[in-house]
Amino acid sequence: MGNIHLKVNTKEAYKDLMDFLEKFDKNQLEIIPDSDFEKQKANLQTELEAIEEGNSDLMDIEEYDSYLEKLINEYED
């Protein structure tokens, strides 16, 4: 089993390539979209676990508003 990463420079070539690749059975070839979805999903899962375990610093809207005001005031001068 191997992975390849391709850069296709035209829409026509991309369409032709995808048409060709989609002819393969899913057991033979899996098309994995080039995105960072899985990376984002893993990051969000880590954040969720931290929240559920109580290891995350959370603030309500008033605290966040106060924090932003303080931050803005620091950079206004």
PDB file of N, CA, C and O in Angstrom:
ATOM      1  N   MET A   1       0.850  -1.169   0.000  1.00  0.00           N
ATOM      2  CA  MET A   1       0.000   0.000   0.000  1.00  0.00           C
ATOM      3  C   MET A   1       0.893   1.228   0.000  1.00  0.00           C
ATOM      4  O   MET A   1       1.914   1.276   0.670  1.00  0.00           O
ATOM      5  N   GLY A   2       0.493   2.251  -0.738  1.00  0.00           N
ATOM      6  CA  GLY A   2       1.267   3.472  -0.786  1.00  0.00           C
ATOM      7  C   GLY A   2       0.374   4.679  -0.919  1.00  0.00           C
ATOM      8  O   GLY A   2      -0.798   4.573  -1.306  1.00  0.00           O
ATOM      9  N   ASN A   3       0.913   5.801  -0.562  1.00  0.00           N
ATOM     10  CA  ASN A   3       0.191   7.067  -0.678  1.00  0.00           C
ATOM     11  C   ASN A   3       0.909   7.949  -1.667  1.00  0.00           C
ATOM     12  O   ASN A   3       2.141   7.932  -1.745  1.00  0.00           O
ATOM     13  N   ILE A   4       0.146   8.725  -2.407  1.00  0.00           N
ATOM     14  CA  ILE A   4       0.740   9.707  -3.294  1.00  0.00           C
ATOM     15  C   ILE A   4       0.026  11.035  -3.078  1.00  0.00           C
ATOM     16  O   ILE A   4      -1.136  11.080  -2.664  1.00  0.00           O
ATOM     17  N   HIS A   5       0.726  12.105  -3.344  1.00  0.00           N
ATOM     18  CA  HIS A   5       0.160  13.448  -3.243  1.00  0.00           C
ATOM     19  C   HIS A   5       0.399  14.103  -4.589  1.00  0.00           C
ATOM     20  O   HIS A   5       1.531  14.143  -5.070  1.00  0.00           O
ATOM     21  N   LEU A   6      -0.654  14.576  -5.211  1.00  0.00           N
ATOM     22  CA  LEU A   6      -0.548  15.177  -6.533  1.00  0.00           C
ATOM     23  C   LEU A   6      -0.981  16.630  -6.494  1.00  0.00           C
ATOM     24  O   LEU A   6      -1.895  16.992  -5.767  1.00  0.00           O
ATOM     25  N   LYS A   7      -0.331  17.431  -7.296  1.00  0.00           N
ATOM     26  CA  LYS A   7      -0.783  18.802  -7.509  1.00  0.00           C
ATOM     27  C   LYS A   7      -1.244  18.879  -8.963  1.00  0.00           C
ATOM     28  O   LYS A   7      -0.466  18.702  -9.883  1.00  0.00           O
ATOM     29  N   VAL A   8      -2.537  19.133  -9.141  1.00  0.00           N
ATOM     30  CA  VAL A   8      -3.119  19.202 -10.481  1.00  0.00           C
ATOM     31  C   VAL A   8      -3.367  20.673 -10.790  1.00  0.00           C
ATOM     32  O   VAL A   8      -4.050  21.365 -10.038  1.00  0.00           O
ATOM     33  N   ASN A   9      -2.828  21.135 -11.893  1.00  0.00           N
ATOM     34  CA  ASN A   9      -2.812  22.565 -12.171  1.00  0.00           C
ATOM     35  C   ASN A   9      -3.999  23.095 -12.968  1.00  0.00           C
ATOM     36  O   ASN A   9      -4.181  24.303 -13.052  1.00  0.00           O
ATOM     37  N   THR A  10      -4.803  22.222 -13.547  1.00  0.00           N
ATOM     38  CA  THR A  10      -5.962  22.714 -14.298  1.00  0.00           C
ATOM     39  C   THR A  10      -7.214  21.963 -13.882  1.00  0.00           C
ATOM     40  O   THR A  10      -7.155  20.803 -13.453  1.00  0.00           O
ATOM     41  N   LYS A  11      -8.345  22.627 -14.011  1.00  0.00           N
ATOM     42  CA  LYS A  11      -9.626  21.998 -13.670  1.00  0.00           C
ATOM     43  C   LYS A  11      -9.906  20.812 -14.572  1.00  0.00           C
ATOM     44  O   LYS A  11     -10.437  19.798 -14.140  1.00  0.00           O
ATOM     45  N   GLU A  12      -9.544  20.930 -15.845  1.00  0.00           N
ATOM     46  CA  GLU A  12      -9.790  19.840 -16.803  1.00  0.00           C
ATOM     47  C   GLU A  12      -8.982  18.601 -16.426  1.00  0.00           C
ATOM     48  O   GLU A  12      -9.510  17.483 -16.412  1.00  0.00           O
ATOM     49  N   ALA A  13      -7.719  18.790 -16.103  1.00  0.00           N
ATOM     50  CA  ALA A  13      -6.878  17.660 -15.713  1.00  0.00           C
ATOM     51  C   ALA A  13      -7.394  17.042 -14.417  1.00  0.00           C
ATOM     52  O   ALA A  13      -7.417  15.816 -14.270  1.00  0.00           O
ATOM     53  N   TYR A  14      -7.829  17.895 -13.478  1.00  0.00           N
ATOM     54  CA  TYR A  14      -8.368  17.401 -12.211  1.00  0.00           C
ATOM     55  C   TYR A  14      -9.610  16.550 -12.454  1.00  0.00           C
ATOM     56  O   TYR A  14      -9.744  15.458 -11.903  1.00  0.00           O
ATOM     57  N   LYS A  15     -10.503  17.052 -13.298  1.00  0.00           N
ATOM     58  CA  LYS A  15     -11.736  16.313 -13.599  1.00  0.00           C
ATOM     59  C   LYS A  15     -11.408  14.975 -14.254  1.00  0.00           C
ATOM     60  O   LYS A  15     -11.961  13.942 -13.876  1.00  0.00           O
ATOM     61  N   ASP A  16     -10.508  14.984 -15.246  1.00  0.00           N
ATOM     62  CA  ASP A  16     -10.133  13.743 -15.928  1.00  0.00           C
ATOM     63  C   ASP A  16      -9.516  12.750 -14.953  1.00  0.00           C
ATOM     64  O   ASP A  16      -9.828  11.559 -14.983  1.00  0.00           O
ATOM     65  N   LEU A  17      -8.640  13.236 -14.080  1.00  0.00           N
ATOM     66  CA  LEU A  17      -7.992  12.361 -13.109  1.00  0.00           C
ATOM     67  C   LEU A  17      -9.012  11.772 -12.140  1.00  0.00           C
ATOM     68  O   LEU A  17      -8.991  10.570 -11.854  1.00  0.00           O
ATOM     69  N   MET A  18      -9.911  12.599 -11.637  1.00  0.00           N
ATOM     70  CA  MET A  18     -10.920  12.105 -10.697  1.00  0.00           C
ATOM     71  C   MET A  18     -11.855  11.106 -11.378  1.00  0.00           C
ATOM     72  O   MET A  18     -12.222  10.093 -10.766  1.00  0.00           O
ATOM     73  N   ASP A  19     -12.238  11.367 -12.619  1.00  0.00           N
ATOM     74  CA  ASP A  19     -13.075  10.411 -13.358  1.00  0.00           C
ATOM     75  C   ASP A  19     -12.375   9.063 -13.459  1.00  0.00           C
ATOM     76  O   ASP A  19     -12.993   8.010 -13.276  1.00  0.00           O
ATOM     77  N   PHE A  20     -11.078   9.094 -13.738  1.00  0.00           N
ATOM     78  CA  PHE A  20     -10.310   7.859 -13.842  1.00  0.00           C
ATOM     79  C   PHE A  20     -10.228   7.143 -12.498  1.00  0.00           C
ATOM     80  O   PHE A  20     -10.481   5.943 -12.389  1.00  0.00           O
ATOM     81  N   LEU A  21      -9.888   7.885 -11.451  1.00  0.00           N
ATOM     82  CA  LEU A  21      -9.703   7.271 -10.131  1.00  0.00           C
ATOM     83  C   LEU A  21     -10.996   6.723  -9.552  1.00  0.00           C
ATOM     84  O   LEU A  21     -10.988   5.713  -8.842  1.00  0.00           O
ATOM     85  N   GLU A  22     -12.107   7.358  -9.858  1.00  0.00           N
ATOM     86  CA  GLU A  22     -13.393   6.912  -9.319  1.00  0.00           C
ATOM     87  C   GLU A  22     -13.859   5.596  -9.933  1.00  0.00           C
ATOM     88  O   GLU A  22     -14.789   4.970  -9.425  1.00  0.00           O
ATOM     89  N   LYS A  23     -13.201   5.130 -10.978  1.00  0.00           N
ATOM     90  CA  LYS A  23     -13.546   3.846 -11.598  1.00  0.00           C
ATOM     91  C   LYS A  23     -13.052   2.665 -10.765  1.00  0.00           C
ATOM     92  O   LYS A  23     -13.544   1.559 -10.914  1.00  0.00           O
ATOM     93  N   PHE A  24     -12.099   2.916  -9.867  1.00  0.00           N
ATOM     94  CA  PHE A  24     -11.569   1.848  -9.027  1.00  0.00           C
ATOM     95  C   PHE A  24     -12.539   1.535  -7.902  1.00  0.00           C
ATOM     96  O   PHE A  24     -13.251   2.401  -7.401  1.00  0.00           O
ATOM     97  N   ASP A  25     -12.551   0.282  -7.501  1.00  0.00           N
ATOM     98  CA  ASP A  25     -13.349  -0.158  -6.364  1.00  0.00           C
ATOM     99  C   ASP A  25     -12.798   0.484  -5.095  1.00  0.00           C
ATOM    100  O   ASP A  25     -11.586   0.674  -4.963  1.00  0.00           O
ATOM    101  N   LYS A  26     -13.667   0.801  -4.160  1.00  0.00           N
ATOM    102  CA  LYS A  26     -13.236   1.462  -2.920  1.00  0.00           C
ATOM    103  C   LYS A  26     -12.278   0.603  -2.102  1.00  0.00           C
ATOM    104  O   LYS A  26     -11.536   1.116  -1.269  1.00  0.00           O
ATOM    105  N   ASN A  27     -12.293  -0.701  -2.313  1.00  0.00           N
ATOM    106  CA  ASN A  27     -11.340  -1.578  -1.626  1.00  0.00           C
ATOM    107  C   ASN A  27      -9.950  -1.483  -2.245  1.00  0.00           C
ATOM    108  O   ASN A  27      -8.967  -1.851  -1.611  1.00  0.00           O
ATOM    109  N   GLN A  28      -9.884  -1.029  -3.489  1.00  0.00           N
ATOM    110  CA  GLN A  28      -8.602  -0.904  -4.172  1.00  0.00           C
ATOM    111  C   GLN A  28      -7.973   0.478  -4.000  1.00  0.00           C
ATOM    112  O   GLN A  28      -6.756   0.604  -3.917  1.00  0.00           O
ATOM    113  N   LEU A  29      -8.822   1.497  -3.950  1.00  0.00           N
ATOM    114  CA  LEU A  29      -8.312   2.860  -3.952  1.00  0.00           C
ATOM    115  C   LEU A  29      -9.238   3.752  -3.153  1.00  0.00           C
ATOM    116  O   LEU A  29     -10.451   3.753  -3.347  1.00  0.00           O
ATOM    117  N   GLU A  30      -8.674   4.502  -2.246  1.00  0.00           N
ATOM    118  CA  GLU A  30      -9.456   5.453  -1.458  1.00  0.00           C
ATOM    119  C   GLU A  30      -8.969   6.858  -1.782  1.00  0.00           C
ATOM    120  O   GLU A  30      -7.780   7.151  -1.692  1.00  0.00           O
ATOM    121  N   ILE A  31      -9.884   7.719  -2.161  1.00  0.00           N
ATOM    122  CA  ILE A  31      -9.553   9.104  -2.452  1.00  0.00           C
ATOM    123  C   ILE A  31      -9.710   9.900  -1.161  1.00  0.00           C
ATOM    124  O   ILE A  31     -10.792   9.966  -0.581  1.00  0.00           O
ATOM    125  N   ILE A  32      -8.623  10.482  -0.716  1.00  0.00           N
ATOM    126  CA  ILE A  32      -8.629  11.268   0.515  1.00  0.00           C
ATOM    127  C   ILE A  32      -8.474  12.732   0.124  1.00  0.00           C
ATOM    128  O   ILE A  32      -7.442  13.120  -0.419  1.00  0.00           O
ATOM    129  N   PRO A  33      -9.494  13.547   0.373  1.00  0.00           N
ATOM    130  CA  PRO A  33      -9.406  14.960  -0.005  1.00  0.00           C
ATOM    131  C   PRO A  33      -8.253  15.660   0.708  1.00  0.00           C
ATOM    132  O   PRO A  33      -7.934  15.337   1.850  1.00  0.00           O
ATOM    133  N   ASP A  34      -7.652  16.577   0.010  1.00  0.00           N
ATOM    134  CA  ASP A  34      -6.543  17.337   0.578  1.00  0.00           C
ATOM    135  C   ASP A  34      -7.104  18.444   1.451  1.00  0.00           C
ATOM    136  O   ASP A  34      -7.417  19.526   0.998  1.00  0.00           O
ATOM    137  N   SER A  35      -7.249  18.149   2.697  1.00  0.00           N
ATOM    138  CA  SER A  35      -7.736  19.141   3.639  1.00  0.00           C
ATOM    139  C   SER A  35      -7.166  18.808   5.002  1.00  0.00           C
ATOM    140  O   SER A  35      -6.611  17.739   5.215  1.00  0.00           O
ATOM    141  N   ASP A  36      -7.295  19.708   5.910  1.00  0.00           N
ATOM    142  CA  ASP A  36      -6.803  19.436   7.247  1.00  0.00           C
ATOM    143  C   ASP A  36      -7.950  19.076   8.181  1.00  0.00           C
ATOM    144  O   ASP A  36      -7.873  19.294   9.379  1.00  0.00           O
ATOM    145  N   PHE A  37      -9.009  18.493   7.612  1.00  0.00           N
ATOM    146  CA  PHE A  37     -10.171  18.114   8.401  1.00  0.00           C
ATOM    147  C   PHE A  37      -9.790  17.196   9.557  1.00  0.00           C
ATOM    148  O   PHE A  37     -10.189  17.425  10.707  1.00  0.00           O
ATOM    149  N   GLU A  38      -9.027  16.159   9.268  1.00  0.00           N
ATOM    150  CA  GLU A  38      -8.667  15.203  10.319  1.00  0.00           C
ATOM    151  C   GLU A  38      -7.821  15.866  11.395  1.00  0.00           C
ATOM    152  O   GLU A  38      -7.963  15.574  12.582  1.00  0.00           O
ATOM    153  N   LYS A  39      -6.939  16.776  10.993  1.00  0.00           N
ATOM    154  CA  LYS A  39      -6.107  17.497  11.955  1.00  0.00           C
ATOM    155  C   LYS A  39      -6.980  18.375  12.850  1.00  0.00           C
ATOM    156  O   LYS A  39      -6.815  18.392  14.067  1.00  0.00           O
ATOM    157  N   GLN A  40      -7.932  19.081  12.242  1.00  0.00           N
ATOM    158  CA  GLN A  40      -8.849  19.920  13.010  1.00  0.00           C
ATOM    159  C   GLN A  40      -9.716  19.068  13.929  1.00  0.00           C
ATOM    160  O   GLN A  40      -9.966  19.435  15.086  1.00  0.00           O
ATOM    161  N   LYS A  41     -10.170  17.940  13.421  1.00  0.00           N
ATOM    162  CA  LYS A  41     -10.995  17.044  14.225  1.00  0.00           C
ATOM    163  C   LYS A  41     -10.225  16.564  15.458  1.00  0.00           C
ATOM    164  O   LYS A  41     -10.764  16.546  16.569  1.00  0.00           O
ATOM    165  N   ALA A  42      -8.962  16.202  15.271  1.00  0.00           N
ATOM    166  CA  ALA A  42      -8.142  15.746  16.393  1.00  0.00           C
ATOM    167  C   ALA A  42      -7.930  16.872  17.408  1.00  0.00           C
ATOM    168  O   ALA A  42      -7.990  16.638  18.622  1.00  0.00           O
ATOM    169  N   ASN A  43      -7.687  18.085  16.920  1.00  0.00           N
ATOM    170  CA  ASN A  43      -7.512  19.224  17.828  1.00  0.00           C
ATOM    171  C   ASN A  43      -8.776  19.495  18.626  1.00  0.00           C
ATOM    172  O   ASN A  43      -8.718  19.739  19.836  1.00  0.00           O
ATOM    173  N   LEU A  44      -9.918  19.449  17.960  1.00  0.00           N
ATOM    174  CA  LEU A  44     -11.183  19.677  18.658  1.00  0.00           C
ATOM    175  C   LEU A  44     -11.471  18.572  19.670  1.00  0.00           C
ATOM    176  O   LEU A  44     -11.993  18.833  20.757  1.00  0.00           O
ATOM    177  N   GLN A  45     -11.125  17.338  19.322  1.00  0.00           N
ATOM    178  CA  GLN A  45     -11.323  16.221  20.253  1.00  0.00           C
ATOM    179  C   GLN A  45     -10.471  16.414  21.494  1.00  0.00           C
ATOM    180  O   GLN A  45     -10.923  16.188  22.621  1.00  0.00           O
ATOM    181  N   THR A  46      -9.237  16.873  21.310  1.00  0.00           N
ATOM    182  CA  THR A  46      -8.347  17.143  22.436  1.00  0.00           C
ATOM    183  C   THR A  46      -8.917  18.241  23.325  1.00  0.00           C
ATOM    184  O   THR A  46      -8.909  18.133  24.557  1.00  0.00           O
ATOM    185  N   GLU A  47      -9.432  19.296  22.698  1.00  0.00           N
ATOM    186  CA  GLU A  47     -10.040  20.391  23.463  1.00  0.00           C
ATOM    187  C   GLU A  47     -11.264  19.907  24.232  1.00  0.00           C
ATOM    188  O   GLU A  47     -11.463  20.269  25.394  1.00  0.00           O
ATOM    189  N   LEU A  48     -12.100  19.105  23.582  1.00  0.00           N
ATOM    190  CA  LEU A  48     -13.297  18.576  24.237  1.00  0.00           C
ATOM    191  C   LEU A  48     -12.924  17.722  25.445  1.00  0.00           C
ATOM    192  O   LEU A  48     -13.538  17.838  26.513  1.00  0.00           O
ATOM    193  N   GLU A  49     -11.914  16.887  25.294  1.00  0.00           N
ATOM    194  CA  GLU A  49     -11.474  16.054  26.407  1.00  0.00           C
ATOM    195  C   GLU A  49     -10.973  16.911  27.567  1.00  0.00           C
ATOM    196  O   GLU A  49     -11.252  16.613  28.732  1.00  0.00           O
ATOM    197  N   ALA A  50     -10.246  17.976  27.246  1.00  0.00           N
ATOM    198  CA  ALA A  50      -9.749  18.875  28.297  1.00  0.00           C
ATOM    199  C   ALA A  50     -10.910  19.534  29.032  1.00  0.00           C
ATOM    200  O   ALA A  50     -10.886  19.667  30.260  1.00  0.00           O
ATOM    201  N   ILE A  51     -11.928  19.950  28.299  1.00  0.00           N
ATOM    202  CA  ILE A  51     -13.110  20.563  28.921  1.00  0.00           C
ATOM    203  C   ILE A  51     -13.821  19.552  29.816  1.00  0.00           C
ATOM    204  O   ILE A  51     -14.164  19.850  30.963  1.00  0.00           O
ATOM    205  N   GLU A  52     -14.035  18.341  29.298  1.00  0.00           N
ATOM    206  CA  GLU A  52     -14.746  17.324  30.062  1.00  0.00           C
ATOM    207  C   GLU A  52     -13.988  16.907  31.318  1.00  0.00           C
ATOM    208  O   GLU A  52     -14.592  16.568  32.334  1.00  0.00           O
ATOM    209  N   GLU A  53     -12.645  16.954  31.262  1.00  0.00           N
ATOM    210  CA  GLU A  53     -11.833  16.570  32.413  1.00  0.00           C
ATOM    211  C   GLU A  53     -11.593  17.729  33.368  1.00  0.00           C
ATOM    212  O   GLU A  53     -10.972  17.555  34.415  1.00  0.00           O
ATOM    213  N   GLY A  54     -12.075  18.915  32.994  1.00  0.00           N
ATOM    214  CA  GLY A  54     -11.891  20.086  33.836  1.00  0.00           C
ATOM    215  C   GLY A  54     -10.510  20.695  33.748  1.00  0.00           C
ATOM    216  O   GLY A  54     -10.085  21.437  34.627  1.00  0.00           O
ATOM    217  N   ASN A  55      -9.784  20.397  32.688  1.00  0.00           N
ATOM    218  CA  ASN A  55      -8.427  20.907  32.505  1.00  0.00           C
ATOM    219  C   ASN A  55      -8.361  22.062  31.519  1.00  0.00           C
ATOM    220  O   ASN A  55      -7.330  22.316  30.918  1.00  0.00           O
ATOM    221  N   SER A  56      -9.452  22.770  31.376  1.00  0.00           N
ATOM    222  CA  SER A  56      -9.503  23.870  30.416  1.00  0.00           C
ATOM    223  C   SER A  56      -9.971  25.131  31.124  1.00  0.00           C
ATOM    224  O   SER A  56     -10.847  25.083  31.981  1.00  0.00           O
ATOM    225  N   ASP A  57      -9.352  26.246  30.777  1.00  0.00           N
ATOM    226  CA  ASP A  57      -9.775  27.521  31.348  1.00  0.00           C
ATOM    227  C   ASP A  57     -10.900  28.089  30.485  1.00  0.00           C
ATOM    228  O   ASP A  57     -10.695  28.383  29.306  1.00  0.00           O
ATOM    229  N   LEU A  58     -12.069  28.201  31.086  1.00  0.00           N
ATOM    230  CA  LEU A  58     -13.228  28.735  30.377  1.00  0.00           C
ATOM    231  C   LEU A  58     -13.647  30.047  31.028  1.00  0.00           C
ATOM    232  O   LEU A  58     -13.390  30.276  32.204  1.00  0.00           O
ATOM    233  N   MET A  59     -14.281  30.916  30.245  1.00  0.00           N
ATOM    234  CA  MET A  59     -14.803  32.158  30.808  1.00  0.00           C
ATOM    235  C   MET A  59     -16.158  32.444  30.198  1.00  0.00           C
ATOM    236  O   MET A  59     -16.423  32.061  29.066  1.00  0.00           O
ATOM    237  N   ASP A  60     -16.995  33.107  30.989  1.00  0.00           N
ATOM    238  CA  ASP A  60     -18.303  33.473  30.461  1.00  0.00           C
ATOM    239  C   ASP A  60     -18.165  34.758  29.638  1.00  0.00           C
ATOM    240  O   ASP A  60     -17.088  35.344  29.540  1.00  0.00           O
ATOM    241  N   ILE A  61     -19.258  35.199  29.052  1.00  0.00           N
ATOM    242  CA  ILE A  61     -19.221  36.330  28.128  1.00  0.00           C
ATOM    243  C   ILE A  61     -18.771  37.618  28.813  1.00  0.00           C
ATOM    244  O   ILE A  61     -18.040  38.415  28.227  1.00  0.00           O
ATOM    245  N   GLU A  62     -19.166  37.814  30.072  1.00  0.00           N
ATOM    246  CA  GLU A  62     -18.757  39.012  30.793  1.00  0.00           C
ATOM    247  C   GLU A  62     -17.249  39.016  31.054  1.00  0.00           C
ATOM    248  O   GLU A  62     -16.576  40.040  30.908  1.00  0.00           O
ATOM    249  N   GLU A  63     -16.720  37.872  31.450  1.00  0.00           N
ATOM    250  CA  GLU A  63     -15.280  37.768  31.668  1.00  0.00           C
ATOM    251  C   GLU A  63     -14.512  38.005  30.366  1.00  0.00           C
ATOM    252  O   GLU A  63     -13.479  38.681  30.358  1.00  0.00           O
ATOM    253  N   TYR A  64     -15.028  37.443  29.280  1.00  0.00           N
ATOM    254  CA  TYR A  64     -14.373  37.612  27.979  1.00  0.00           C
ATOM    255  C   TYR A  64     -14.417  39.069  27.538  1.00  0.00           C
ATOM    256  O   TYR A  64     -13.428  39.606  27.034  1.00  0.00           O
ATOM    257  N   ASP A  65     -15.540  39.723  27.741  1.00  0.00           N
ATOM    258  CA  ASP A  65     -15.682  41.133  27.394  1.00  0.00           C
ATOM    259  C   ASP A  65     -14.688  41.974  28.191  1.00  0.00           C
ATOM    260  O   ASP A  65     -14.013  42.862  27.642  1.00  0.00           O
ATOM    261  N   SER A  66     -14.560  41.695  29.465  1.00  0.00           N
ATOM    262  CA  SER A  66     -13.615  42.406  30.319  1.00  0.00           C
ATOM    263  C   SER A  66     -12.183  42.174  29.845  1.00  0.00           C
ATOM    264  O   SER A  66     -11.363  43.103  29.787  1.00  0.00           O
ATOM    265  N   TYR A  67     -11.879  40.944  29.501  1.00  0.00           N
ATOM    266  CA  TYR A  67     -10.551  40.599  28.989  1.00  0.00           C
ATOM    267  C   TYR A  67     -10.239  41.370  27.705  1.00  0.00           C
ATOM    268  O   TYR A  67      -9.147  41.930  27.556  1.00  0.00           O
ATOM    269  N   LEU A  68     -11.191  41.419  26.793  1.00  0.00           N
ATOM    270  CA  LEU A  68     -10.991  42.145  25.539  1.00  0.00           C
ATOM    271  C   LEU A  68     -10.812  43.637  25.771  1.00  0.00           C
ATOM    272  O   LEU A  68      -9.965  44.275  25.132  1.00  0.00           O
ATOM    273  N   GLU A  69     -11.604  44.214  26.667  1.00  0.00           N
ATOM    274  CA  GLU A  69     -11.472  45.639  26.989  1.00  0.00           C
ATOM    275  C   GLU A  69     -10.074  45.938  27.524  1.00  0.00           C
ATOM    276  O   GLU A  69      -9.447  46.925  27.137  1.00  0.00           O
ATOM    277  N   LYS A  70      -9.603  45.088  28.409  1.00  0.00           N
ATOM    278  CA  LYS A  70      -8.262  45.269  28.978  1.00  0.00           C
ATOM    279  C   LYS A  70      -7.202  45.172  27.882  1.00  0.00           C
ATOM    280  O   LYS A  70      -6.277  45.983  27.818  1.00  0.00           O
ATOM    281  N   LEU A  71      -7.346  44.217  27.016  1.00  0.00           N
ATOM    282  CA  LEU A  71      -6.404  44.029  25.921  1.00  0.00           C
ATOM    283  C   LEU A  71      -6.404  45.220  24.958  1.00  0.00           C
ATOM    284  O   LEU A  71      -5.354  45.712  24.564  1.00  0.00           O
ATOM    285  N   ILE A  72      -7.578  45.699  24.628  1.00  0.00           N
ATOM    286  CA  ILE A  72      -7.716  46.869  23.739  1.00  0.00           C
ATOM    287  C   ILE A  72      -7.076  48.093  24.380  1.00  0.00           C
ATOM    288  O   ILE A  72      -6.341  48.838  23.721  1.00  0.00           O
ATOM    289  N   ASN A  73      -7.335  48.295  25.662  1.00  0.00           N
ATOM    290  CA  ASN A  73      -6.764  49.449  26.369  1.00  0.00           C
ATOM    291  C   ASN A  73      -5.240  49.411  26.382  1.00  0.00           C
ATOM    292  O   ASN A  73      -4.596  50.463  26.306  1.00  0.00           O
ATOM    293  N   GLU A  74      -4.662  48.226  26.460  1.00  0.00           N
ATOM    294  CA  GLU A  74      -3.203  48.102  26.452  1.00  0.00           C
ATOM    295  C   GLU A  74      -2.593  48.603  25.147  1.00  0.00           C
ATOM    296  O   GLU A  74      -1.499  49.172  25.141  1.00  0.00           O
ATOM    297  N   TYR A  75      -3.302  48.407  24.036  1.00  0.00           N
ATOM    298  CA  TYR A  75      -2.748  48.744  22.733  1.00  0.00           C
ATOM    299  C   TYR A  75      -3.241  50.070  22.186  1.00  0.00           C
ATOM    300  O   TYR A  75      -2.782  50.525  21.143  1.00  0.00           O
ATOM    301  N   GLU A  76      -4.168  50.729  22.881  1.00  0.00           N
ATOM    302  CA  GLU A  76      -4.662  52.019  22.413  1.00  0.00           C
ATOM    303  C   GLU A  76      -3.654  53.145  22.601  1.00  0.00           C
ATOM    304  O   GLU A  76      -3.607  54.067  21.814  1.00  0.00           O
ATOM    305  N   ASP A  77      -2.857  53.067  23.612  1.00  0.00           N
ATOM    306  CA  ASP A  77      -1.907  54.151  23.911  1.00  0.00           C
ATOM    307  C   ASP A  77      -0.655  54.059  23.103  1.00  0.00           C
ATOM    308  O   ASP A  77      -0.072  53.394  22.564  1.00  0.00           O
TER     309      ASP A  77
END
